XYZ file of C-alpha atoms in Angstrom:
411
model
C 65.401 22.725 11.636
C 66.654 24.172 8.376
C 67.645 27.477 10.004
C 69.240 25.692 12.961
C 71.291 23.386 10.747
C 72.276 26.337 8.584
C 73.445 28.237 11.688
C 75.430 25.227 12.902
C 77.167 24.854 9.562
C 77.934 28.555 9.426
C 79.318 28.697 12.995
C 81.189 25.406 12.558
C 82.946 26.760 9.476
C 83.814 29.962 11.312
C 85.196 28.045 14.309
C 87.270 25.933 11.948
C 88.822 29.044 10.400
C 89.497 30.487 13.853
C 91.190 27.258 14.930
C 93.365 27.253 11.817
C 94.257 30.888 12.457
C 95.127 30.135 16.100
C 97.323 27.212 15.028
C 99.172 29.401 12.550
C 99.751 31.905 15.356
C 101.132 29.150 17.594
C 103.507 28.006 14.881
C 104.933 31.530 14.697
C 105.076 31.940 18.502
C 108.265 30.624 20.136
C 107.136 31.128 23.763
C 106.580 28.154 26.002
C 103.059 29.337 26.736
C 101.154 30.847 23.799
C 100.734 34.411 24.889
C 98.422 35.218 21.935
C 95.668 32.926 23.209
C 96.147 34.052 26.791
C 95.779 37.689 25.847
C 92.657 36.876 23.825
C 90.858 35.130 26.711
C 88.944 38.260 27.649
C 87.649 38.822 24.111
C 86.663 35.145 23.817
C 84.470 35.496 26.861
C 82.915 38.737 25.682
C 81.903 37.224 22.348
C 80.742 33.937 23.920
C 83.800 32.158 22.565
C 86.051 29.755 24.457
C 89.297 27.913 23.904
C 91.131 25.046 25.553
C 94.687 24.195 24.554
C 96.683 21.154 25.574
C 100.377 21.380 24.707
C 103.393 19.664 26.314
C 101.098 18.214 28.932
C 100.001 21.661 29.951
C 96.452 22.822 29.543
C 95.405 26.446 29.197
C 91.844 27.650 28.763
C 89.940 30.867 28.446
C 88.173 29.877 31.694
C 88.868 27.057 34.151
C 85.264 25.897 33.814
C 85.819 24.941 30.193
C 88.955 22.996 31.111
C 86.855 20.747 33.356
C 83.834 20.415 31.062
C 85.768 19.783 27.857
C 88.507 17.522 29.246
C 87.066 14.460 27.511
C 87.321 16.129 24.114
C 91.054 16.600 24.581
C 91.502 12.827 24.707
C 89.769 12.193 21.379
C 91.575 12.212 18.053
C 90.819 13.836 14.736
C 89.502 17.212 13.624
C 85.741 17.558 14.020
C 82.849 19.769 15.076
C 81.266 18.578 18.343
C 78.110 19.625 20.174
C 78.322 19.723 23.961
C 75.299 20.214 26.205
C 75.793 21.078 29.828
C 72.578 22.009 31.610
C 71.069 24.992 29.865
C 74.212 25.598 27.868
C 74.633 24.319 24.363
C 78.213 24.558 23.121
C 79.517 24.167 19.622
C 83.197 23.140 19.761
C 85.696 22.550 16.977
C 88.600 20.237 17.815
C 91.866 20.855 15.912
C 94.928 18.590 16.138
C 98.236 20.519 15.933
C 102.008 20.120 16.129
C 104.122 22.800 17.795
C 107.892 22.633 18.240
C 107.884 18.879 17.714
C 105.114 18.343 20.239
C 101.542 17.196 19.463
C 98.684 19.145 20.929
C 94.945 19.696 20.778
C 93.131 22.985 20.431
C 89.416 23.381 21.206
C 87.700 26.491 19.897
C 84.038 26.812 20.906
C 81.054 29.102 21.077
C 77.947 29.222 23.227
C 75.292 28.129 20.725
C 72.444 28.771 23.176
C 72.727 32.486 22.445
C 72.264 31.759 18.745
C 69.314 29.486 19.549
C 67.639 32.329 21.433
C 67.980 34.501 18.363
C 66.663 31.694 16.186
C 63.675 31.240 18.507
C 62.876 34.945 18.126
C 63.282 34.597 14.372
C 60.985 31.550 14.411
C 58.260 33.525 16.154
C 58.619 36.319 13.640
C 58.563 33.915 10.702
C 55.575 32.077 12.231
C 53.718 35.332 12.819
C 54.418 36.585 9.305
C 53.460 33.189 7.838
C 50.213 33.168 9.839
C 49.469 36.704 8.668
C 50.198 35.802 5.054
C 48.104 32.647 5.382
C 45.198 34.691 6.736
C 45.530 37.150 3.869
C 45.712 34.292 1.334
C 42.660 32.588 2.856
C 40.743 35.862 2.748
C 41.789 36.484 -0.857
C 40.938 32.908 -1.782
C 37.485 33.200 -0.214
C 36.967 36.495 -2.034
C 38.063 34.933 -5.329
C 35.797 31.920 -4.785
C 32.850 34.149 -3.917
C 33.435 36.295 -6.988
C 33.878 33.171 -9.109
C 30.662 31.615 -7.806
C 28.638 34.814 -8.144
C 27.715 34.047 -11.791
C 26.513 30.601 -10.666
C 24.287 32.189 -8.035
C 22.958 34.570 -10.686
C 22.405 31.606 -12.985
C 20.457 29.774 -10.289
C 18.335 32.875 -9.657
C 17.618 33.316 -13.355
C 16.716 29.640 -13.682
C 14.220 30.100 -10.860
C 12.846 33.135 -12.709
C 12.580 31.028 -15.855
C 10.670 28.396 -13.950
C 8.268 30.985 -12.527
C 7.767 32.612 -15.930
C 9.390 35.929 -14.998
C 12.146 35.488 -17.571
C 12.274 34.114 -21.096
C 16.047 33.779 -21.630
C 19.254 33.667 -19.605
C 21.269 36.865 -19.631
C 24.195 37.292 -17.238
C 27.743 38.605 -17.321
C 29.459 35.251 -16.907
C 33.148 34.371 -17.274
C 34.293 32.810 -20.495
C 34.115 29.323 -18.957
C 30.317 29.694 -18.541
C 29.578 31.214 -21.935
C 29.139 27.782 -23.479
C 26.801 26.678 -20.678
C 24.604 29.772 -21.003
C 24.524 29.423 -24.793
C 23.559 25.746 -24.537
C 20.795 26.486 -22.023
C 19.406 29.264 -24.222
C 19.624 26.965 -27.219
C 17.826 24.259 -25.278
C 15.026 26.668 -24.313
C 14.746 27.924 -27.891
C 14.496 24.335 -29.031
C 11.742 23.629 -26.502
C 9.845 26.740 -27.622
C 10.175 25.723 -31.254
C 8.968 22.196 -30.546
C 6.045 23.600 -28.569
C 5.181 25.921 -31.448
C 5.396 23.074 -33.956
C 3.283 20.898 -31.681
C 0.655 23.616 -31.453
C 0.690 24.096 -35.207
C 0.378 20.362 -35.694
C -2.585 20.207 -33.305
C -4.158 23.215 -35.042
C -3.685 21.602 -38.463
C -5.132 18.340 -37.205
C -8.097 20.125 -35.610
C -8.764 22.085 -38.783
C -8.500 18.954 -40.914
C -10.855 16.978 -38.675
C -13.371 19.737 -38.105
C -14.941 19.659 -41.568
C -15.470 15.870 -41.918
C -16.689 15.597 -38.318
C -19.184 18.421 -38.906
C -20.424 16.694 -42.069
C -20.832 13.349 -40.279
C -22.608 15.020 -37.356
C -24.993 16.784 -39.743
C -25.832 13.514 -41.464
C -26.453 11.679 -38.196
C -28.583 14.485 -36.771
C -30.652 14.953 -39.899
C -33.983 13.314 -40.319
C -33.348 12.079 -43.822
C -32.746 8.366 -44.240
C -29.126 7.352 -44.904
C -29.125 5.829 -48.356
C -26.230 4.143 -50.091
C -24.857 7.398 -51.502
C -24.874 9.194 -48.157
C -23.411 6.133 -46.437
C -20.577 6.162 -48.961
C -19.890 9.836 -48.256
C -19.827 9.195 -44.499
C -17.379 6.344 -45.013
C -15.156 8.604 -47.122
C -15.186 11.219 -44.355
C -14.254 8.606 -41.766
C -11.451 7.316 -43.973
C -10.136 10.879 -44.296
C -10.133 11.218 -40.502
C -8.356 7.885 -40.125
C -5.745 8.874 -42.730
C -5.100 12.178 -40.975
C -4.706 10.459 -37.601
C -2.361 7.886 -39.137
C -0.216 10.699 -40.555
C 0.062 12.388 -37.154
C 0.857 9.097 -35.412
C 3.500 8.389 -38.031
C 5.108 11.745 -37.358
C 5.135 11.008 -33.612
C 6.788 7.648 -34.265
C 9.375 9.281 -36.512
C 10.529 11.606 -33.723
C 11.445 8.700 -31.479
C 12.497 8.779 -27.815
C 15.915 10.375 -28.282
C 15.216 14.105 -28.427
C 18.010 16.271 -27.071
C 20.968 14.029 -27.931
C 23.374 13.972 -30.855
C 22.609 11.855 -33.875
C 24.226 8.465 -34.464
C 23.750 8.141 -38.201
C 23.870 4.363 -38.559
C 21.646 3.566 -35.571
C 19.059 6.351 -36.042
C 18.820 5.878 -39.802
C 18.435 2.108 -39.499
C 15.666 2.583 -36.917
C 13.730 4.756 -39.370
C 14.261 2.340 -42.253
C 12.906 -0.564 -40.185
C 9.909 1.501 -39.101
C 8.981 2.609 -42.622
C 9.500 -0.893 -43.953
C 6.787 -1.999 -41.531
C 4.546 0.941 -42.542
C 4.989 0.279 -46.269
C 5.598 -3.480 -46.540
C 5.029 -3.430 -50.299
C 8.079 -1.183 -50.776
C 11.783 -2.041 -50.476
C 13.795 0.423 -48.358
C 17.547 0.337 -48.930
C 20.082 2.207 -46.793
C 23.685 2.813 -47.844
C 26.381 4.773 -46.055
C 29.743 6.034 -47.260
C 32.779 4.101 -46.001
C 35.164 5.500 -43.372
C 32.987 8.402 -42.341
C 32.018 9.807 -38.967
C 28.962 8.267 -37.354
C 28.094 10.845 -34.676
C 27.150 14.329 -35.867
C 26.153 17.463 -33.874
C 22.523 17.412 -35.004
C 19.627 16.858 -32.620
C 18.380 13.284 -33.017
C 14.749 14.450 -32.957
C 15.345 16.912 -35.802
C 17.332 14.372 -37.806
C 14.557 11.784 -37.434
C 11.943 14.283 -38.605
C 13.986 15.468 -41.590
C 14.775 11.977 -42.818
C 11.360 10.588 -41.822
C 9.388 13.220 -43.751
C 11.212 12.407 -46.983
C 11.015 8.647 -46.429
C 7.294 8.917 -45.666
C 6.616 10.821 -48.882
C 8.780 8.404 -50.845
C 6.942 5.429 -49.321
C 3.569 6.840 -50.391
C 4.646 7.623 -53.951
C 7.159 4.897 -54.779
C 6.222 1.949 -56.948
C 8.678 -0.515 -55.457
C 12.053 0.886 -54.303
C 13.304 3.674 -52.032
C 17.008 4.225 -51.692
C 18.657 6.330 -48.978
C 22.357 7.226 -49.126
C 24.189 8.999 -46.290
C 27.582 10.660 -46.657
C 29.537 12.973 -44.379
C 32.628 15.110 -44.666
C 34.398 17.569 -42.394
C 32.060 20.284 -43.622
C 28.615 18.763 -44.198
C 26.172 15.875 -43.923
C 24.349 14.885 -47.105
C 21.163 12.773 -47.268
C 20.047 11.564 -50.690
C 16.670 9.795 -51.030
C 15.476 8.390 -54.369
C 12.189 6.692 -55.222
C 10.844 5.027 -58.378
C 7.435 6.692 -58.270
C 5.824 8.938 -60.886
C 7.890 11.921 -59.758
C 6.927 15.584 -59.965
C 6.537 17.739 -63.024
C 9.445 20.034 -63.767
C 7.184 23.059 -63.407
C 6.147 21.992 -59.886
C 9.583 21.077 -58.511
C 10.391 24.703 -57.678
C 7.216 24.946 -55.568
C 7.989 21.969 -53.356
C 8.422 22.952 -49.737
C 6.994 26.455 -50.128
C 4.871 27.698 -47.279
C 1.991 28.668 -49.507
C 1.741 25.243 -51.142
C 1.161 23.133 -48.027
C -1.304 20.336 -48.739
C -3.379 18.283 -46.363
C -1.504 15.110 -45.408
C -4.575 12.989 -45.850
C -3.789 12.971 -49.545
C -0.508 11.645 -50.914
C 1.699 14.450 -52.098
C 4.517 16.844 -51.224
C 2.858 19.513 -49.115
C 2.801 19.957 -45.352
C 5.633 17.510 -44.678
C 8.081 19.176 -47.065
C 7.211 22.572 -45.640
C 8.187 21.328 -42.178
C 11.324 19.821 -43.720
C 12.270 23.224 -45.151
C 11.846 24.840 -41.724
C 13.994 22.215 -40.016
C 16.762 22.441 -42.605
C 16.769 26.250 -42.327
C 17.435 25.947 -38.591
C 20.750 24.267 -39.391
C 21.609 26.701 -42.211
C 21.280 23.857 -44.721
C 19.384 23.493 -47.971
C 17.212 20.982 -49.862
C 17.397 20.189 -53.552
C 14.598 18.488 -55.522
C 15.288 16.889 -58.896
C 14.462 13.955 -61.096
C 15.703 10.666 -59.655
C 17.683 8.116 -61.686
C 15.025 5.617 -60.535
C 12.357 7.654 -62.317
C 10.712 9.338 -59.330
C 11.876 12.222 -57.153
C 15.330 12.743 -55.657
C 15.543 14.814 -52.461
C 19.055 15.895 -51.427
C 19.399 17.484 -48.005
C 22.706 19.088 -47.049
C 23.432 20.171 -43.485
C 26.673 21.960 -42.509
C 28.581 20.361 -39.630
C 30.833 23.296 -38.770
C 29.497 26.201 -36.751
C 26.075 24.574 -36.265
C 23.910 26.638 -33.978
C 20.468 25.189 -34.187
C 18.529 27.866 -32.380
């Protein structure tokens, strides 16, 4: 339709110029019958043009057929471009009003538009064929691009299946930049699972080692033939109390972790949950939580790790404090800072430097800063943070844990 309308406008403008040129020739011709149009009749027919002229009641035409078919147009007034359809013919005719030697007349200049339409039909087939070819090429290229774009996803699925079957330990594929974050997060997630599994195994090993000795002693007493006097009964009770204390410590650690592993930490909610829990574990103590004003609440730290880090310190403070434990949380654009104070007896200056060292881990069945602080040091190291131990203004120990919030990659 666009090409057809464009052709009509182009031919209509050309016919208009031809009509104006013919009128100017008539104005310069003084003959009764315009010889210029008569002599041009043959060329009009050759180039599919036609003319009909009515002047002084006389009508001349390039062919008598046009005089009959276009007679109605001679009776109309005004200059305009008119389409005339007669059977298979499609004419485009421009009507021009004129004045010659004081007499009004009408000139019709036309062209057989059906010939142009045949050319346009051929052009349409060519354009359609080229468009279909281009569309096929574009579809093929699009399918190729989609297949190449999805290839890393297929590789990722295959590697995930290999991970599930144990044939692979980590994801490693040449992925586009858009998938780099996904691969890094999956690898981080698997590293985190491995680390938790390792810590769980270590915890089970520690618990087994701690329970093995008192259980062996109790078994020996019960299997022996000697009567159980008051002294031996007291020793058995002490062993059982040690076992109960160790189990309580492990259950406390499980409760600290909570059900929210794998998600980001909401400081207010997660910290308050821990404070309520430890208040129930140590009802004789007063746990106080304060948080800096106008600070971010959600931080990119795994909620499980955050609960363990804060819970270990709160647990130690609850065991050692006389009455009060204070926890203050503050964040900035660069770091998260946890400050826990207690009013207990504290730690000697000479022993502060040894807190959290791997070689000074103590059994959790006795109150002290041993195994828990060692785990705390490992967790903080994962986030490239650090712990500081010092004398608290309350008289006991102050533990300050600082975790960077920019560029965290807890692997």
